[in-house]
mmCIF file of C-alpha atoms in Angstrom:
data_model
loop_
_atom_site.group_PDB
_atom_site.id
_atom_site.type_symbol
_atom_site.label_atom_id
_atom_site.label_comp_id
_atom_site.label_asym_id
_atom_site.label_seq_id
_atom_site.Cartn_x
_atom_site.Cartn_y
_atom_site.Cartn_z
ATOM 1 C CA UNK A 26 -64.226 11.297 -61.822
ATOM 2 C CA UNK A 27 -66.763 13.986 -61.016
ATOM 3 C CA UNK A 28 -66.509 16.129 -57.909
ATOM 4 C CA UNK A 29 -69.370 14.188 -56.301
ATOM 5 C CA UNK A 30 -67.731 10.792 -56.859
ATOM 6 C CA UNK A 31 -70.348 9.417 -59.300
ATOM 7 C CA UNK A 32 -67.751 7.969 -61.668
ATOM 8 C CA UNK A 33 -66.035 6.069 -58.842
ATOM 9 C CA UNK A 34 -69.404 4.700 -57.690
ATOM 10 C CA UNK A 35 -70.192 3.540 -61.207
ATOM 11 C CA UNK A 36 -66.796 1.849 -61.506
ATOM 12 C CA UNK A 37 -67.248 0.089 -58.157
ATOM 13 C CA UNK A 38 -70.730 -1.133 -59.099
ATOM 14 C CA UNK A 39 -69.349 -2.430 -62.393
ATOM 15 C CA UNK A 40 -66.606 -4.316 -60.557
ATOM 16 C CA UNK A 41 -69.131 -5.768 -58.104
ATOM 17 C CA UNK A 42 -71.360 -6.948 -60.974
ATOM 18 C CA UNK A 43 -68.387 -8.526 -62.751
ATOM 19 C CA UNK A 44 -67.274 -10.234 -59.531
ATOM 20 C CA UNK A 45 -70.805 -11.570 -58.931
ATOM 21 C CA UNK A 46 -71.003 -12.860 -62.510
ATOM 22 C CA UNK A 47 -67.684 -14.676 -62.067
ATOM 23 C CA UNK A 48 -68.790 -16.262 -58.772
ATOM 24 C CA UNK A 49 -72.147 -17.298 -60.261
ATOM 25 C CA UNK A 50 -70.430 -18.818 -63.314
ATOM 26 C CA UNK A 51 -67.870 -20.637 -61.165
ATOM 27 C CA UNK A 52 -70.445 -22.129 -58.825
ATOM 28 C CA UNK A 53 -72.568 -23.190 -61.793
ATOM 29 C CA UNK A 54 -69.582 -24.872 -63.458
ATOM 30 C CA UNK A 55 -68.306 -26.463 -60.227
ATOM 31 C CA UNK A 56 -71.779 -27.828 -59.436
ATOM 32 C CA UNK A 57 -72.204 -29.217 -62.974
ATOM 33 C CA UNK A 58 -68.693 -30.494 -63.786
ATOM 34 C CA UNK A 59 -66.964 -30.721 -60.440
ATOM 35 C CA UNK A 60 -64.175 -28.597 -59.013
ATOM 36 C CA UNK A 61 -61.268 -30.548 -60.513
ATOM 37 C CA UNK A 62 -62.749 -30.789 -64.011
ATOM 38 C CA UNK A 63 -63.578 -27.084 -64.256
ATOM 39 C CA UNK A 64 -60.924 -24.727 -65.601
ATOM 40 C CA UNK A 65 -60.519 -20.979 -65.218
ATOM 41 C CA UNK A 66 -61.163 -20.774 -68.981
ATOM 42 C CA UNK A 67 -64.519 -22.570 -68.487
ATOM 43 C CA UNK A 68 -65.492 -20.092 -65.793
ATOM 44 C CA UNK A 69 -64.377 -17.119 -67.885
ATOM 45 C CA UNK A 70 -66.419 -18.319 -70.860
ATOM 46 C CA UNK A 71 -69.527 -18.797 -68.690
ATOM 47 C CA UNK A 72 -69.063 -15.343 -67.095
ATOM 48 C CA UNK A 73 -68.278 -13.745 -70.474
ATOM 49 C CA UNK A 74 -64.956 -12.328 -69.285
ATOM 50 C CA UNK A 75 -61.335 -13.173 -70.016
ATOM 51 C CA UNK A 76 -59.448 -15.779 -67.960
ATOM 52 C CA UNK A 77 -57.144 -12.939 -66.849
ATOM 53 C CA UNK A 78 -60.134 -11.049 -65.467
ATOM 54 C CA UNK A 79 -61.116 -14.106 -63.424
ATOM 55 C CA UNK A 80 -57.624 -14.357 -61.931
ATOM 56 C CA UNK A 81 -57.522 -10.632 -61.178
ATOM 57 C CA UNK A 82 -60.592 -11.051 -58.983
ATOM 58 C CA UNK A 83 -59.683 -14.489 -57.611
ATOM 59 C CA UNK A 84 -56.030 -15.601 -57.461
ATOM 60 C CA UNK A 85 -56.953 -19.297 -57.323
ATOM 61 C CA UNK A 86 -59.784 -21.648 -58.161
ATOM 62 C CA UNK A 87 -60.085 -22.432 -54.463
ATOM 63 C CA UNK A 88 -60.589 -18.744 -53.614
ATOM 64 C CA UNK A 89 -63.308 -18.671 -56.226
ATOM 65 C CA UNK A 90 -64.970 -21.880 -55.055
ATOM 66 C CA UNK A 91 -65.225 -20.629 -51.482
ATOM 67 C CA UNK A 92 -65.973 -16.956 -52.226
ATOM 68 C CA UNK A 93 -69.732 -17.279 -51.656
ATOM 69 C CA UNK A 94 -69.259 -19.324 -48.485
ATOM 70 C CA UNK A 95 -66.636 -16.859 -47.226
ATOM 71 C CA UNK A 96 -69.167 -14.075 -47.705
ATOM 72 C CA UNK A 97 -71.674 -16.126 -45.724
ATOM 73 C CA UNK A 98 -69.260 -16.612 -42.817
ATOM 74 C CA UNK A 99 -68.215 -12.945 -42.906
ATOM 75 C CA UNK A 100 -71.898 -11.935 -42.614
ATOM 76 C CA UNK A 101 -72.326 -14.277 -39.645
ATOM 77 C CA UNK A 102 -69.208 -12.968 -37.901
ATOM 78 C CA UNK A 103 -70.308 -9.363 -38.425
ATOM 79 C CA UNK A 104 -73.821 -10.156 -37.191
ATOM 80 C CA UNK A 105 -72.462 -11.603 -33.956
ATOM 81 C CA UNK A 106 -69.784 -8.987 -33.410
ATOM 82 C CA UNK A 107 -71.781 -5.862 -34.360
ATOM 83 C CA UNK A 108 -75.015 -6.679 -32.565
ATOM 84 C CA UNK A 109 -77.139 -3.838 -31.185
ATOM 85 C CA UNK A 110 -76.642 -2.878 -27.573
ATOM 86 C CA UNK A 111 -78.788 -4.984 -25.283
ATOM 87 C CA UNK A 112 -78.840 -7.965 -27.633
ATOM 88 C CA UNK A 113 -77.350 -11.228 -26.448
ATOM 89 C CA UNK A 114 -75.204 -13.293 -28.760
ATOM 90 C CA UNK A 115 -78.196 -15.614 -29.149
ATOM 91 C CA UNK A 116 -80.459 -12.687 -30.106
ATOM 92 C CA UNK A 117 -77.918 -11.697 -32.767
ATOM 93 C CA UNK A 118 -77.682 -15.271 -34.059
ATOM 94 C CA UNK A 119 -81.453 -15.581 -34.244
ATOM 95 C CA UNK A 120 -81.763 -12.280 -36.110
ATOM 96 C CA UNK A 121 -79.012 -13.260 -38.521
ATOM 97 C CA UNK A 122 -80.575 -16.689 -39.171
ATOM 98 C CA UNK A 123 -84.019 -15.215 -39.830
ATOM 99 C CA UNK A 124 -82.616 -12.504 -42.089
ATOM 100 C CA UNK A 125 -80.071 -14.670 -43.908
ATOM 101 C CA UNK A 126 -82.406 -17.546 -44.599
ATOM 102 C CA UNK A 127 -85.476 -15.449 -45.430
ATOM 103 C CA UNK A 128 -84.928 -16.659 -48.970
ATOM 104 C CA UNK A 129 -82.543 -19.201 -50.392
ATOM 105 C CA UNK A 130 -80.753 -17.668 -53.379
ATOM 106 C CA UNK A 131 -79.541 -19.372 -56.532
ATOM 107 C CA UNK A 132 -75.969 -18.875 -55.307
ATOM 108 C CA UNK A 133 -76.826 -20.599 -52.025
ATOM 109 C CA UNK A 134 -78.200 -23.578 -53.934
ATOM 110 C CA UNK A 135 -75.240 -23.753 -56.337
ATOM 111 C CA UNK A 136 -72.782 -23.477 -53.460
ATOM 112 C CA UNK A 137 -74.598 -26.253 -51.606
ATOM 113 C CA UNK A 138 -74.511 -28.506 -54.694
ATOM 114 C CA UNK A 139 -70.796 -27.849 -55.166
ATOM 115 C CA UNK A 140 -69.968 -28.549 -51.505
ATOM 116 C CA UNK A 141 -72.051 -31.734 -51.460
ATOM 117 C CA UNK A 142 -70.268 -32.957 -54.585
ATOM 118 C CA UNK A 143 -66.757 -32.331 -53.231
ATOM 119 C CA UNK A 144 -65.903 -33.510 -49.695
ATOM 120 C CA UNK A 145 -62.584 -31.610 -49.734
ATOM 121 C CA UNK A 146 -64.322 -28.296 -50.395
ATOM 122 C CA UNK A 147 -66.963 -29.104 -47.790
ATOM 123 C CA UNK A 148 -64.204 -29.796 -45.257
ATOM 124 C CA UNK A 149 -62.545 -26.466 -46.043
ATOM 125 C CA UNK A 150 -65.881 -24.658 -45.757
ATOM 126 C CA UNK A 151 -66.521 -26.323 -42.397
ATOM 127 C CA UNK A 152 -63.090 -25.263 -41.142
ATOM 128 C CA UNK A 153 -63.858 -21.662 -42.118
ATOM 129 C CA UNK A 154 -67.182 -21.885 -40.292
ATOM 130 C CA UNK A 155 -65.282 -23.236 -37.278
ATOM 131 C CA UNK A 156 -63.230 -20.014 -37.208
ATOM 132 C CA UNK A 157 -66.436 -17.982 -36.900
ATOM 133 C CA UNK A 158 -67.666 -20.346 -34.209
ATOM 134 C CA UNK A 159 -64.437 -19.727 -32.279
ATOM 135 C CA UNK A 160 -65.269 -16.016 -32.362
ATOM 136 C CA UNK A 161 -68.811 -16.817 -31.202
ATOM 137 C CA UNK A 162 -67.381 -18.860 -28.332
ATOM 138 C CA UNK A 163 -65.266 -15.907 -27.245
ATOM 139 C CA UNK A 164 -68.229 -13.510 -27.440
ATOM 140 C CA UNK A 165 -70.502 -15.902 -25.531
ATOM 141 C CA UNK A 166 -67.831 -16.357 -22.863
ATOM 142 C CA UNK A 167 -67.525 -12.578 -22.482
ATOM 143 C CA UNK A 168 -71.295 -12.265 -22.212
ATOM 144 C CA UNK A 169 -71.557 -14.923 -19.509
ATOM 145 C CA UNK A 170 -68.386 -13.988 -17.649
ATOM 146 C CA UNK A 171 -66.647 -17.294 -18.387
ATOM 147 C CA UNK A 172 -63.349 -18.146 -19.999
ATOM 148 C CA UNK A 173 -63.517 -19.006 -23.726
ATOM 149 C CA UNK A 174 -62.048 -22.433 -23.064
ATOM 150 C CA UNK A 175 -64.683 -23.271 -20.413
ATOM 151 C CA UNK A 176 -67.070 -26.083 -21.259
ATOM 152 C CA UNK A 177 -70.301 -24.006 -21.394
ATOM 153 C CA UNK A 178 -69.214 -21.509 -24.082
ATOM 154 C CA UNK A 179 -67.664 -24.279 -26.172
ATOM 155 C CA UNK A 180 -70.829 -26.385 -25.877
ATOM 156 C CA UNK A 181 -73.085 -23.453 -26.790
ATOM 157 C CA UNK A 182 -70.877 -22.598 -29.774
ATOM 158 C CA UNK A 183 -70.784 -26.216 -30.955
ATOM 159 C CA UNK A 184 -74.582 -26.413 -30.797
ATOM 160 C CA UNK A 185 -74.873 -23.100 -32.654
ATOM 161 C CA UNK A 186 -72.456 -24.357 -35.326
ATOM 162 C CA UNK A 187 -74.502 -27.514 -35.809
ATOM 163 C CA UNK A 188 -77.654 -25.449 -36.124
ATOM 164 C CA UNK A 189 -76.148 -23.053 -38.680
ATOM 165 C CA UNK A 190 -74.810 -25.993 -40.665
ATOM 166 C CA UNK A 191 -78.158 -27.817 -40.667
ATOM 167 C CA UNK A 192 -80.111 -24.698 -41.558
ATOM 168 C CA UNK A 193 -77.923 -24.247 -44.625
ATOM 169 C CA UNK A 194 -79.658 -27.362 -45.962
ATOM 170 C CA UNK A 195 -83.144 -26.799 -44.492
ATOM 171 C CA UNK A 196 -83.671 -23.043 -44.030
ATOM 172 C CA UNK A 197 -87.454 -23.185 -43.665
ATOM 173 C CA UNK A 198 -88.935 -20.764 -41.100
ATOM 174 C CA UNK A 199 -90.268 -23.519 -38.842
ATOM 175 C CA UNK A 200 -86.821 -25.131 -38.731
ATOM 176 C CA UNK A 201 -85.284 -21.825 -37.653
ATOM 177 C CA UNK A 202 -87.886 -21.484 -34.897
ATOM 178 C CA UNK A 203 -87.239 -25.051 -33.700
ATOM 179 C CA UNK A 204 -83.475 -24.559 -33.809
ATOM 180 C CA UNK A 205 -83.561 -21.321 -31.835
ATOM 181 C CA UNK A 206 -85.957 -22.794 -29.244
ATOM 182 C CA UNK A 207 -83.596 -25.775 -28.890
ATOM 183 C CA UNK A 208 -80.569 -23.531 -28.488
ATOM 184 C CA UNK A 209 -82.259 -21.186 -26.000
ATOM 185 C CA UNK A 210 -83.445 -24.153 -23.890
ATOM 186 C CA UNK A 211 -80.007 -25.742 -23.949
ATOM 187 C CA UNK A 212 -78.237 -22.526 -22.981
ATOM 188 C CA UNK A 213 -80.733 -22.014 -20.138
ATOM 189 C CA UNK A 214 -79.538 -25.294 -18.583
ATOM 190 C CA UNK A 215 -75.873 -24.282 -18.573
ATOM 191 C CA UNK A 216 -74.366 -23.312 -15.198
#
């Protein structure tokens, strides 16, 4: 390592590239062959790494299958939690939706194909999204001065979850605008 940390930065970038290659290979294999039929060896061969390298980055096939989606939900949670001062939770959601869905990546498409092909994985992904929605419910309740288990925050969070889920499949700009207008109008009617 050099005194300015360049070697460490290079090593970290190399690890990130290797991790991304493994995720891309896994999603490609899961989308093509299915989760159950794909082995760690298949993923390793596609990513041009050893099976041991795959398991060093991802302890299980399930961790690997949901890695891209977990990143997606982590981005959403951070966007809601770390919003700029003066922004409402809805402002933060709108910004995140517009930024996140500005372009649909190859990984987004592969992840979508994999989840559509495997109802178990889709159910797990939805449960992880539900955890983020719980956090959104809490933040919305704080913002409006209600309790998190009150009807209004739960309703707003459920509507937001439905919107995020639908936009995963139809992220076009006009759909985002319609979804946000719908959500803003619905929230405006809450007591």
